[in-house]
Coordinates of C-alpha atoms and ligand atoms in Angstrom, one line a residue:
M1 CA 13.4 22.0 -6.6
T2 CA 10.0 20.5 -7.2
H3 CA 9.7 16.7 -7.5
F4 CA 7.8 17.2 -10.7
G5 CA 9.5 18.0 -14.0
N6 CA 8.0 18.6 -17.4
Y7 CA 4.4 17.4 -17.5
E8 CA 4.5 15.6 -20.8
E9 CA 7.7 13.8 -20.0
V10 CA 6.6 12.8 -16.5
A11 CA 3.2 11.6 -17.8
R12 CA 4.8 9.6 -20.6
N13 CA 7.1 7.7 -18.2
F14 CA 4.8 7.4 -15.3
S15 CA 3.9 4.1 -13.7
W16 CA 2.5 3.4 -10.1
A17 CA 5.5 1.1 -9.8
I18 CA 7.6 4.3 -9.1
S19 CA 5.6 4.8 -5.9
E20 CA 5.8 1.0 -5.1
Q21 CA 9.6 1.1 -5.4
E22 CA 10.0 4.2 -3.2
L23 CA 7.9 2.4 -0.6
D24 CA 9.9 -0.9 -1.1
Y25 CA 6.6 -2.6 -1.8
Q26 CA 6.5 -5.7 -4.0
P27 CA 3.2 -6.9 -5.3
G28 CA 1.8 -9.7 -3.2
Q29 CA 3.6 -8.6 -0.1
V30 CA 2.1 -7.4 3.2
I31 CA 1.2 -3.7 3.1
N32 CA -0.2 -1.9 6.2
I33 CA -0.7 1.8 6.2
G34 CA -0.3 2.0 10.0
W35 CA 3.2 0.5 9.7
Y36 CA 4.2 2.6 6.8
C37 CA 3.2 5.8 8.6
S38 CA 5.1 5.1 11.8
D39 CA 7.3 2.0 12.2
R40 CA 8.9 2.4 8.7
I41 CA 9.8 6.0 9.3
C42 CA 11.5 5.0 12.6
Q43 CA 13.4 2.3 10.8
Q44 CA 14.6 4.9 8.3
G45 CA 16.4 6.6 11.2
K46 CA 13.8 9.3 11.9
A47 CA 12.4 8.0 15.2
D48 CA 13.2 11.3 16.9
K49 CA 11.9 13.5 14.1
V50 CA 8.8 15.5 15.0
A51 CA 5.7 13.9 13.3
L52 CA 2.9 16.0 14.8
I53 CA 2.8 19.4 16.3
W54 CA -0.7 19.8 17.9
E55 CA -2.3 22.9 19.2
G56 CA -5.7 22.9 20.9
F57 CA -8.3 25.6 21.0
T58 CA -7.1 26.8 24.4
G59 CA -3.6 27.2 23.1
E60 CA -2.3 24.0 24.7
K61 CA 0.5 22.4 22.6
K62 CA 1.7 18.8 22.3
I63 CA 4.5 17.5 20.2
F64 CA 4.9 13.8 19.1
T65 CA 7.9 12.3 17.4
Y66 CA 7.7 9.4 14.9
N67 CA 8.6 7.1 17.7
D68 CA 5.8 8.5 19.8
I69 CA 3.2 7.9 17.2
R70 CA 4.7 4.4 16.6
V71 CA 4.4 3.5 20.3
Y72 CA 1.0 5.2 20.9
S73 CA -0.6 3.7 17.8
N74 CA 0.7 0.3 19.2
T75 CA -1.0 1.2 22.5
F76 CA -4.3 1.8 20.7
A77 CA -3.9 -1.4 18.7
R78 CA -3.2 -3.6 21.7
F79 CA -6.2 -2.1 23.5
I80 CA -8.4 -3.0 20.5
T81 CA -7.0 -6.5 20.2
D82 CA -7.4 -7.1 23.9
L83 CA -11.1 -6.2 23.6
G84 CA -11.4 -9.2 21.2
I85 CA -12.2 -7.1 18.2
K86 CA -11.2 -8.9 15.0
A87 CA -9.6 -7.7 11.7
G88 CA -12.2 -6.5 9.3
E89 CA -14.6 -5.1 12.0
R90 CA -15.4 -1.4 11.8
I91 CA -14.1 1.0 14.4
C92 CA -15.4 4.6 14.4
L93 CA -13.4 7.7 15.5
F94 CA -15.7 10.4 16.7
M95 CA -13.5 13.1 18.1
D96 CA -12.4 16.6 17.6
R97 CA -8.9 17.1 16.1
V98 CA -7.1 15.8 19.1
P99 CA -3.9 13.8 18.8
E100 CA -5.8 10.6 19.6
L101 CA -7.7 11.0 16.3
Y102 CA -4.5 11.0 14.2
I103 CA -2.7 8.3 16.2
G104 CA -5.8 6.2 16.8
F105 CA -6.4 6.1 13.0
L106 CA -3.0 4.4 12.6
G107 CA -3.6 2.1 15.6
I108 CA -6.9 0.8 14.2
L109 CA -5.2 0.1 10.8
K110 CA -2.5 -1.9 12.6
T111 CA -5.1 -4.3 14.0
G112 CA -6.5 -5.0 10.5
C113 CA -9.8 -3.3 11.5
I114 CA -11.5 -0.8 9.2
V115 CA -11.3 2.8 10.4
Q116 CA -14.5 4.9 10.1
P117 CA -13.8 8.5 10.9
L118 CA -16.8 10.8 11.4
F119 CA -17.1 14.5 12.1
S120 CA -17.5 15.3 15.7
A121 CA -19.9 18.0 14.7
F122 CA -22.4 15.4 13.6
G123 CA -25.7 15.1 15.5
E124 CA -27.1 11.8 16.7
E125 CA -29.1 11.1 13.5
S126 CA -26.1 11.6 11.2
L127 CA -24.0 9.5 13.5
F128 CA -26.7 6.8 13.8
V129 CA -27.3 6.1 10.1
R130 CA -23.5 5.8 9.5
L131 CA -22.9 3.5 12.4
E132 CA -25.9 1.4 11.6
N133 CA -25.0 1.0 7.9
A134 CA -21.4 0.0 8.8
E135 CA -22.5 -2.3 11.6
T136 CA -19.7 -0.6 13.6
S137 CA -18.3 -2.6 16.5
A138 CA -16.7 0.2 18.6
I139 CA -16.4 3.9 18.8
F140 CA -13.7 6.1 20.2
T141 CA -15.0 9.4 21.4
Q142 CA -14.6 12.2 23.9
R143 CA -16.6 13.1 27.0
K144 CA -18.1 16.1 25.3
H145 CA -19.5 13.9 22.5
V146 CA -20.6 10.8 24.4
S147 CA -24.1 12.0 25.1
K148 CA -24.9 11.8 21.3
V149 CA -23.7 8.1 21.3
R150 CA -25.8 7.4 24.4
K151 CA -29.0 8.6 22.7
I152 CA -28.6 6.0 19.9
R153 CA -26.7 3.1 21.4
D154 CA -29.9 1.1 22.1
K155 CA -30.7 1.1 18.4
L156 CA -27.2 -0.2 17.6
P157 CA -26.9 -3.8 18.6
H158 CA -23.5 -4.2 16.8
L159 CA -21.9 -1.4 18.8
K160 CA -20.2 -3.4 21.6
H161 CA -17.8 -0.8 23.0
I162 CA -18.0 3.0 23.5
I163 CA -14.5 4.1 24.4
I164 CA -13.9 7.5 26.0
V165 CA -10.4 8.8 25.5
D166 CA -10.4 11.6 28.1
Y167 CA -12.4 10.0 30.9
D168 CA -11.9 12.0 34.1
G169 CA -13.6 9.6 36.5
K170 CA -16.2 12.2 37.5
S171 CA -19.4 10.7 36.3
P172 CA -19.8 6.9 36.2
L173 CA -19.4 5.1 33.0
Q174 CA -22.6 3.7 31.5
E175 CA -23.5 0.6 29.7
R176 CA -20.8 -0.6 27.2
E177 CA -18.6 2.4 28.0
L178 CA -14.9 2.0 28.7
A179 CA -12.1 4.5 29.5
F180 CA -8.8 4.5 27.5
S181 CA -6.0 6.9 27.9
M182 CA -3.4 6.8 25.1
E183 CA -0.8 8.7 27.1
K184 CA -1.5 7.2 30.5
S185 CA -1.7 3.5 29.4
E186 CA 1.3 1.3 29.6
K187 CA 3.4 2.0 26.5
V188 CA 3.4 -0.8 24.0
E189 CA 6.8 -0.9 22.4
H190 CA 6.0 -4.0 20.3
Y191 CA 2.8 -4.9 18.6
E192 CA 2.5 -7.6 16.0
I193 CA 0.8 -5.7 13.2
Y194 CA -2.0 -7.7 11.5
P195 CA -0.8 -8.8 8.0
T196 CA -3.0 -6.8 5.7
Y197 CA -2.5 -7.1 1.9
A198 CA -3.2 -4.7 -1.0
E199 CA -6.9 -5.5 -1.1
S200 CA -7.5 -5.6 2.6
P201 CA -10.0 -2.9 3.6
S202 CA -8.6 0.1 5.4
V203 CA -10.8 3.2 5.6
L204 CA -14.6 3.7 5.3
H205 CA -15.6 7.3 4.6
Y206 CA -19.2 8.2 4.3
T207 CA -20.2 10.6 1.5
S208 CA -23.5 12.1 0.5
G209 CA -25.3 11.3 -2.7
T210 CA -28.5 12.6 -4.2
T211 CA -30.7 9.6 -3.5
G212 CA -30.7 7.5 -0.4
M213 CA -28.7 7.8 2.7
P214 CA -24.9 8.5 2.7
K215 CA -22.8 5.8 1.2
G216 CA -19.7 4.3 2.8
V217 CA -16.8 4.5 0.4
K218 CA -14.5 1.5 1.0
H219 CA -10.8 1.9 0.5
V220 CA -8.0 -0.6 0.8
H221 CA -4.4 -0.6 2.1
Y222 CA -3.0 -0.4 -1.4
S223 CA -4.5 3.2 -1.6
L224 CA -1.2 4.2 0.0
I225 CA 0.6 3.8 -3.3
S226 CA -1.5 6.7 -4.8
Q227 CA -1.6 8.8 -1.6
Y228 CA 2.1 8.7 -1.0
I229 CA 3.2 9.8 -4.5
T230 CA 0.5 12.4 -4.9
A231 CA 1.3 14.0 -1.5
K232 CA 4.9 14.1 -2.5
W233 CA 4.5 15.5 -6.1
V234 CA 1.4 17.6 -5.9
L235 CA 1.8 19.0 -2.4
D236 CA 5.5 19.2 -3.1
L237 CA 6.5 17.7 0.3
H238 CA 10.2 17.5 1.1
D239 CA 12.0 16.1 4.2
D240 CA 12.4 19.5 5.9
D241 CA 8.9 20.8 5.3
I242 CA 6.4 21.8 8.0
Y243 CA 3.1 20.9 6.5
W244 CA -0.4 22.1 7.5
C245 CA -3.5 20.5 6.2
T246 CA -6.5 22.4 7.5
A247 CA -9.1 19.6 6.8
D248 CA -10.7 17.5 9.5
P249 CA -10.1 13.8 9.2
G250 CA -13.9 13.3 9.2
W251 CA -13.4 14.2 5.6
V252 CA -11.2 12.4 3.1
T253 CA -8.8 15.2 2.7
G254 CA -8.0 15.0 6.4
T255 CA -7.1 11.3 6.1
S256 CA -5.5 10.9 2.7
Y257 CA -3.5 14.2 3.0
G258 CA -3.9 14.9 6.8
I259 CA -2.5 11.5 7.9
I260 CA -1.5 9.0 5.3
G261 CA 0.3 11.1 2.8
P262 CA 2.5 13.2 5.1
F263 CA 3.2 10.5 7.7
S264 CA 4.2 7.9 5.0
L265 CA 6.6 10.5 3.7
G266 CA 8.0 11.1 7.2
V267 CA 7.2 14.8 7.1
T268 CA 6.5 17.1 10.1
Q269 CA 2.9 18.2 10.2
C270 CA 0.9 20.5 12.4
V271 CA -2.7 20.5 13.4
L272 CA -4.8 23.3 14.9
D273 CA -7.8 22.1 16.7
S274 CA -9.9 25.2 16.6
G275 CA -12.5 27.0 14.5
F276 CA -11.7 29.5 11.8
S277 CA -10.2 32.9 12.5
A278 CA -7.9 34.8 10.1
E279 CA -5.7 36.0 12.9
A280 CA -5.4 32.6 14.6
W281 CA -4.5 31.0 11.2
Y282 CA -1.8 33.5 10.3
R283 CA -0.4 33.3 13.8
F284 CA -0.3 29.5 13.5
I285 CA 1.6 29.7 10.2
E286 CA 4.1 32.3 11.6
K287 CA 4.7 30.4 14.9
N288 CA 5.2 27.0 13.3
R289 CA 7.0 28.3 10.2
V290 CA 4.6 26.4 8.0
T291 CA 6.1 25.8 4.5
V292 CA 3.3 23.8 2.7
W293 CA -0.3 24.7 3.3
Y294 CA -3.3 22.7 2.0
S295 CA -6.6 24.4 2.5
A296 CA -10.0 25.0 0.8
P297 CA -11.7 27.8 -1.1
T298 CA -14.2 28.7 1.6
A299 CA -11.4 29.3 4.0
I300 CA -9.5 31.3 1.4
R301 CA -12.5 33.4 0.7
S302 CA -12.9 34.0 4.4
L303 CA -9.3 35.1 4.6
M304 CA -9.8 37.4 1.7
K305 CA -12.8 38.9 3.5
A306 CA -10.7 39.5 6.6
G307 CA -8.6 41.9 4.5
D308 CA -5.0 42.4 3.5
E309 CA -4.1 44.7 6.4
I310 CA -4.1 41.9 9.0
I311 CA -1.6 39.9 6.9
K312 CA 1.0 42.6 7.3
K313 CA 1.1 41.9 11.1
F314 CA 2.5 38.5 10.5
D315 CA 5.7 37.0 9.0
L316 CA 4.4 34.5 6.6
S317 CA 7.6 34.2 4.6
S318 CA 8.0 30.5 5.4
L319 CA 5.2 29.6 3.0
R320 CA 6.6 27.9 0.0
H321 CA 3.7 26.0 -1.6
L322 CA -0.1 26.5 -1.4
A323 CA -2.8 24.1 -2.5
S324 CA -6.6 24.0 -2.3
V325 CA -9.4 21.4 -2.6
G326 CA -13.1 20.8 -2.3
E327 CA -14.9 23.4 -4.3
P328 CA -14.2 25.6 -7.3
L329 CA -11.3 27.9 -6.6
N330 CA -12.2 31.2 -8.1
P331 CA -9.6 33.0 -10.2
E332 CA -9.9 36.0 -7.8
A333 CA -8.7 33.8 -4.9
V334 CA -5.7 32.7 -6.9
N335 CA -4.9 36.2 -8.0
W336 CA -5.3 37.4 -4.4
S337 CA -2.9 34.8 -3.1
I338 CA -0.3 35.8 -5.7
R339 CA -0.7 39.4 -4.5
V340 CA -0.5 38.8 -0.8
F341 CA 1.6 35.7 -0.4
G342 CA 3.6 36.0 -3.6
K343 CA 2.4 32.6 -4.8
P344 CA -0.7 31.0 -6.2
F345 CA -3.0 28.5 -4.5
H346 CA -2.7 25.4 -6.6
D347 CA -6.1 23.8 -7.2
T348 CA -6.5 20.1 -6.7
Y349 CA -9.6 18.1 -7.7
W350 CA -10.6 14.7 -6.3
Q351 CA -13.3 12.9 -4.4
T352 CA -13.9 10.6 -1.4
E353 CA -14.3 7.9 -4.1
T354 CA -11.0 8.6 -5.9
G355 CA -9.0 8.5 -2.6
C356 CA -6.2 10.7 -4.1
I357 CA -5.9 13.9 -6.1
V358 CA -6.7 13.1 -9.7
I359 CA -6.6 16.5 -11.5
T360 CA -4.3 19.3 -10.4
N361 CA -2.1 22.3 -11.1
F362 CA 1.4 20.8 -10.4
P363 CA 4.1 22.8 -8.7
G364 CA 6.2 24.4 -11.4
M365 CA 3.4 24.1 -14.1
P366 CA 1.9 27.4 -15.2
V367 CA -1.3 27.9 -13.3
K368 CA -4.3 29.1 -15.2
P369 CA -6.4 30.8 -12.5
G370 CA -9.9 29.2 -12.5
S371 CA -8.8 25.9 -14.0
M372 CA -8.3 22.8 -11.9
G373 CA -5.2 21.8 -13.9
R374 CA -4.3 18.6 -15.6
P375 CA -4.8 14.9 -14.7
F376 CA -2.2 13.4 -12.4
P377 CA 0.0 11.0 -14.4
G378 CA -1.4 7.5 -14.2
I379 CA -4.9 8.9 -14.2
T380 CA -6.8 9.1 -17.4
A381 CA -9.4 11.9 -17.1
V382 CA -11.8 12.7 -20.0
I383 CA -14.8 14.8 -20.8
L384 CA -17.7 12.5 -21.7
D385 CA -20.7 13.2 -23.9
P386 CA -23.5 12.9 -21.3
N387 CA -25.7 10.9 -23.6
K388 CA -23.3 8.5 -25.3
H389 CA -20.7 8.3 -22.5
E390 CA -17.9 8.6 -25.0
P391 CA -15.1 11.1 -24.7
Y392 CA -15.6 14.2 -26.9
P393 CA -13.1 14.1 -29.7
E394 CA -12.5 17.8 -29.5
P395 CA -11.7 20.2 -26.7
G396 CA -14.0 22.9 -25.4
R397 CA -17.2 20.9 -25.0
I398 CA -18.9 20.7 -21.6
G399 CA -19.5 17.2 -20.4
L400 CA -19.1 14.7 -17.6
I401 CA -15.7 14.1 -16.0
G402 CA -15.0 10.4 -16.5
L403 CA -12.0 8.6 -15.1
K404 CA -10.5 5.3 -16.3
P405 CA -10.8 2.9 -13.3
G406 CA -7.8 1.1 -11.9
W407 CA -5.5 3.5 -10.0
P408 CA -4.5 2.2 -6.5
S409 CA -6.7 4.4 -4.3
M410 CA -9.9 4.0 -6.3
M411 CA -12.8 3.0 -4.0
R412 CA -13.4 -0.7 -4.1
T413 CA -17.2 -0.5 -3.5
Y414 CA -19.9 1.4 -1.5
W415 CA -20.4 -0.5 1.7
N416 CA -23.3 -2.9 1.4
N417 CA -24.4 -1.2 -1.8
E418 CA -22.9 -2.9 -4.8
E419 CA -25.7 -1.6 -7.0
A420 CA -24.9 2.1 -6.3
Y421 CA -21.3 1.3 -7.0
R422 CA -22.0 -0.4 -10.3
N423 CA -24.2 2.6 -11.2
K424 CA -21.1 4.8 -11.2
F425 CA -19.7 3.2 -14.3
R426 CA -20.7 3.6 -18.0
N427 CA -18.9 2.3 -21.0
G428 CA -15.9 1.4 -18.9
W429 CA -15.6 5.0 -17.4
Y430 CA -16.0 5.9 -13.7
L431 CA -18.5 8.8 -13.6
T432 CA -17.4 11.4 -11.1
G433 CA -20.8 13.2 -11.2
D434 CA -19.1 16.5 -12.0
R435 CA -19.3 18.5 -15.2
A436 CA -16.3 20.3 -16.8
R437 CA -14.6 21.2 -20.1
M438 CA -11.1 20.7 -21.3
D439 CA -9.2 23.4 -23.1
Q440 CA -6.7 23.1 -26.0
D441 CA -3.8 22.7 -23.6
G442 CA -5.4 19.8 -21.7
Y443 CA -6.4 22.0 -18.7
I444 CA -9.7 21.1 -17.1
W445 CA -12.3 23.7 -16.1
F446 CA -14.9 22.8 -13.5
V447 CA -18.5 23.6 -14.4
G448 CA -20.7 22.1 -11.8
R449 CA -22.1 19.0 -10.3
D450 CA -24.3 16.7 -12.3
D451 CA -26.6 15.9 -9.4
D452 CA -28.5 17.7 -6.6
V453 CA -25.8 17.2 -4.0
I454 CA -25.0 20.5 -2.2
N455 CA -21.4 21.5 -1.8
T456 CA -21.4 24.0 1.1
G457 CA -18.0 25.3 2.0
G458 CA -16.5 22.1 0.5
H459 CA -18.8 19.8 2.5
L460 CA -21.2 17.6 0.5
V461 CA -24.7 17.6 1.9
S462 CA -27.3 15.3 0.6
P463 CA -30.7 17.0 0.1
F464 CA -32.4 13.7 0.7
E465 CA -30.8 13.4 4.2
V466 CA -31.9 16.9 5.1
E467 CA -35.4 16.4 3.7
S468 CA -35.8 13.1 5.7
A469 CA -34.8 14.9 8.9
L470 CA -37.1 17.8 8.2
L471 CA -40.0 15.4 8.0
E472 CA -39.3 14.3 11.5
H473 CA -40.2 17.8 12.8
Q474 CA -43.7 17.9 14.1
A475 CA -44.8 20.9 12.0
V476 CA -43.4 19.7 8.6
A477 CA -45.7 18.0 6.1
E478 CA -43.4 18.0 3.0
S479 CA -40.0 19.4 2.2
A480 CA -37.6 20.0 -0.6
V481 CA -34.0 21.0 -0.2
V482 CA -31.8 22.8 -2.7
S483 CA -28.7 25.1 -2.6
K484 CA -28.8 28.8 -2.8
P485 CA -25.8 31.1 -3.6
D486 CA -23.6 32.4 -0.9
P487 CA -20.6 34.7 -1.2
I488 CA -18.3 32.8 1.2
N489 CA -19.5 29.1 1.1
M490 CA -20.5 29.3 -2.6
E491 CA -23.6 27.4 -1.8
V492 CA -25.7 27.0 1.4
V493 CA -28.7 24.8 2.2
K494 CA -32.2 26.2 1.6
A495 CA -35.4 24.3 2.5
F496 CA -38.9 24.7 1.2
V497 CA -41.4 23.4 3.6
T498 CA -45.2 22.8 3.6
L499 CA -46.8 22.7 7.1
K500 CA -49.2 20.3 8.7
P501 CA -52.6 21.5 9.6
G502 CA -52.6 23.5 12.8
F503 CA -49.1 25.1 12.2
S504 CA -48.5 28.4 10.7
A505 CA -45.4 30.0 9.3
S506 CA -43.4 32.3 11.6
K507 CA -39.8 33.4 12.3
D508 CA -39.9 31.3 15.6
L509 CA -40.9 28.2 13.7
E510 CA -38.2 28.8 11.2
L511 CA -35.6 29.0 13.9
D512 CA -37.0 26.0 15.7
I513 CA -36.7 23.9 12.5
M514 CA -33.2 25.2 11.9
N515 CA -32.1 24.2 15.3
F516 CA -33.7 20.8 15.0
I517 CA -31.6 20.0 11.9
R518 CA -28.5 21.4 13.4
K519 CA -28.7 19.1 16.4
K520 CA -29.9 16.1 14.5
L521 CA -27.6 16.3 11.5
S522 CA -24.9 18.9 11.8
P523 CA -24.4 22.7 11.6
L524 CA -23.3 22.2 8.0
A525 CA -26.5 20.6 7.0
M526 CA -28.7 23.2 8.7
P527 CA -30.8 25.3 6.3
Q528 CA -29.7 28.9 6.3
E529 CA -33.2 29.8 5.1
I530 CA -36.6 28.1 5.3
E531 CA -39.3 29.2 2.9
F532 CA -42.8 28.2 3.9
V533 CA -44.9 27.4 0.9
D534 CA -48.4 26.1 0.2
S535 CA -47.3 23.4 -2.2
L536 CA -44.1 22.1 -3.8
P537 CA -43.6 21.6 -7.5
K538 CA -44.2 17.9 -8.3
T539 CA -44.2 15.6 -11.3
R540 CA -47.4 14.0 -12.2
S541 CA -46.1 10.9 -10.5
G542 CA -45.7 12.9 -7.3
K543 CA -41.9 13.3 -7.3
I544 CA -40.8 16.7 -5.9
M545 CA -38.9 18.6 -8.6
R546 CA -36.0 20.2 -6.9
R547 CA -34.7 21.3 -10.3
I548 CA -37.3 24.0 -10.5
L549 CA -36.7 25.4 -7.0
H550 CA -33.0 25.3 -7.6
A551 CA -33.3 27.2 -10.9
R552 CA -35.4 29.8 -9.1
E553 CA -32.7 30.3 -6.4
W554 CA -29.9 30.7 -9.0
G555 CA -31.9 32.9 -11.4
E556 CA -31.6 30.2 -14.1
E557 CA -34.0 29.1 -16.8
V558 CA -36.4 26.5 -15.4
G559 CA -36.2 24.3 -18.5
D560 CA -38.8 21.7 -19.4
T561 CA -41.7 21.6 -17.0
S562 CA -44.0 19.4 -19.2
T563 CA -44.1 16.7 -16.6
L564 CA -45.1 19.1 -13.8
E565 CA -48.3 18.2 -11.9
N566 CA -49.7 21.7 -11.4
E567 CA -48.9 23.1 -14.9
Ligands
WTA601 C1 -16.1 18.9 -5.5 C2 -13.3 16.1 -1.5 C3 -14.3 22.1 -7.9 C4 -16.6 18.1 -6.7 C5 -11.8 15.8 -1.7 C6 -16.3 16.7 -6.2 C7 -14.3 20.3 -6.5 C8 -16.7 16.8 -4.7 C9 -12.9 20.3 -6.3 C10 -16.0 15.7 -3.9 C11 -12.2 21.4 -7.1 C12 -13.6 18.7 -5.1 N1 -12.9 22.2 -7.8 N2 -15.0 21.1 -7.2 N3 -10.9 21.5 -7.0 N4 -12.5 19.4 -5.5 N5 -14.7 19.3 -5.7 O1 -16.0 13.6 -1.9 O2 -18.0 18.3 -6.9 O3 -16.0 15.5 -0.2 O4 -17.1 15.7 -6.9 O5 -14.0 14.9 -1.7 O6 -16.2 18.1 -4.4 O7 -16.2 15.9 -2.6 P1 -15.6 14.9 -1.5

């Protein structure tokens, strides 16, 4: 039985108070996500239930019960408190998907500090701008990533502690570095959790925009109210489920639905800390008897590419419910999953800023392949006229996806950037920055983004950030970054570059620049192609017109070029 009944009926009767009641939360009371995800589950008699089944890339396996994650997150929290770090300070997690990442996340929240998870694949420049902007006090990392922190620590006066979670004593610790072992430290059975309230800040996730550097999306502890109920209803999580979310907690899916949602429900989840391989993924599902699987279109397209034959080698009959997020889920992918798994992937649409799923195909609701589905009850989603910022009165028109602010996990601001935050609202609507249309039945169909942000394999890349990094390469005079089509990732990064005098275009130079970006930013932000040009299209005021380059890549009409400098 799904938790979700008839859509109209549920939507009519919905109130976030349903979630508050299930969580025994009364407005005005203390609410702490760290406590809800561990101590409360133990108090419900599930201390010995498995919370986390973890498998590393070498095949190593670890299992943690809810009592283990309660005690270990206490151990983290005590360590942080003993360092003298105070509630409200930012603490970064910069690790692969090791157990410390999941448990440390809860530990930081227990101290009242704000947790800032960042992809371990980030290079030093991506790491630097985010730590600088958040004025982060401490970073938990692994030996293999500490060299990146060492390169930038001198430019980060706020960063007081660099904590290595797998220190082996081999090379000496350097300035500001400390060793902390979650499993070898003395276990902390009791830790007095910091009394956070609904509006106390919890998580700071950095996301890319078109202009300026990445913005820190500030969430609060009250976000739990949305994350709990959406995880339960949309992902259809039940007490006996084995859940697998393939997202990294450096990304909001990996925290809202890879930590907070499942742990607050007391569900068993598994984590695979290794790169993509169809064989390894299917084996992981078979071995762990995964029942609910939350993944992303790029991964699904890669599985499709691996072919149907390989699927026959595995017993995947445990799978009960499949969901996807992050990019448009093409109808072919939905039809493929019906064919090979006997059930569709259910699309879910949301953003770092929304904190929870806002538009989705609910379990039990007929799926229209290619549509994102319908608004989650409690969320008012409309299609706005892009000029007037008023909802279109009739279905079928393409416009901007607007949301009525006020649900519990809505971002509270962009860190140190109120102006960018205010800019996201028009006429009382929160602008998602995406375009879509709604059909007669209220289903919403994604059309595209309304800005230049590149969505490559579900990861948002800011063209501005890549352009800025390109300019730091000795050969680059000017740069413009757009997306180009790709069969698996939908979009990949492409850079147009003019060279400084004395440099000439070559394959070697292209590779050198690619490598430079990969190391500085991340493999995701690395251009898959660099085109060397003599000049870039600019407006008369000297602004580079990415729009023209983008249209050329996608074989689209270029549109109005009347403001173009060299016309
Ligand atoms: C895109 C990810 C089409 C969209 C949770 C959005 C999607 C951005 C979908 C947010 C979907 C997310 N179909 N596009 N189902 N889900 N997107 O902040 O452009 O990393 O604005 O959060 O991804 O990406 P973010």
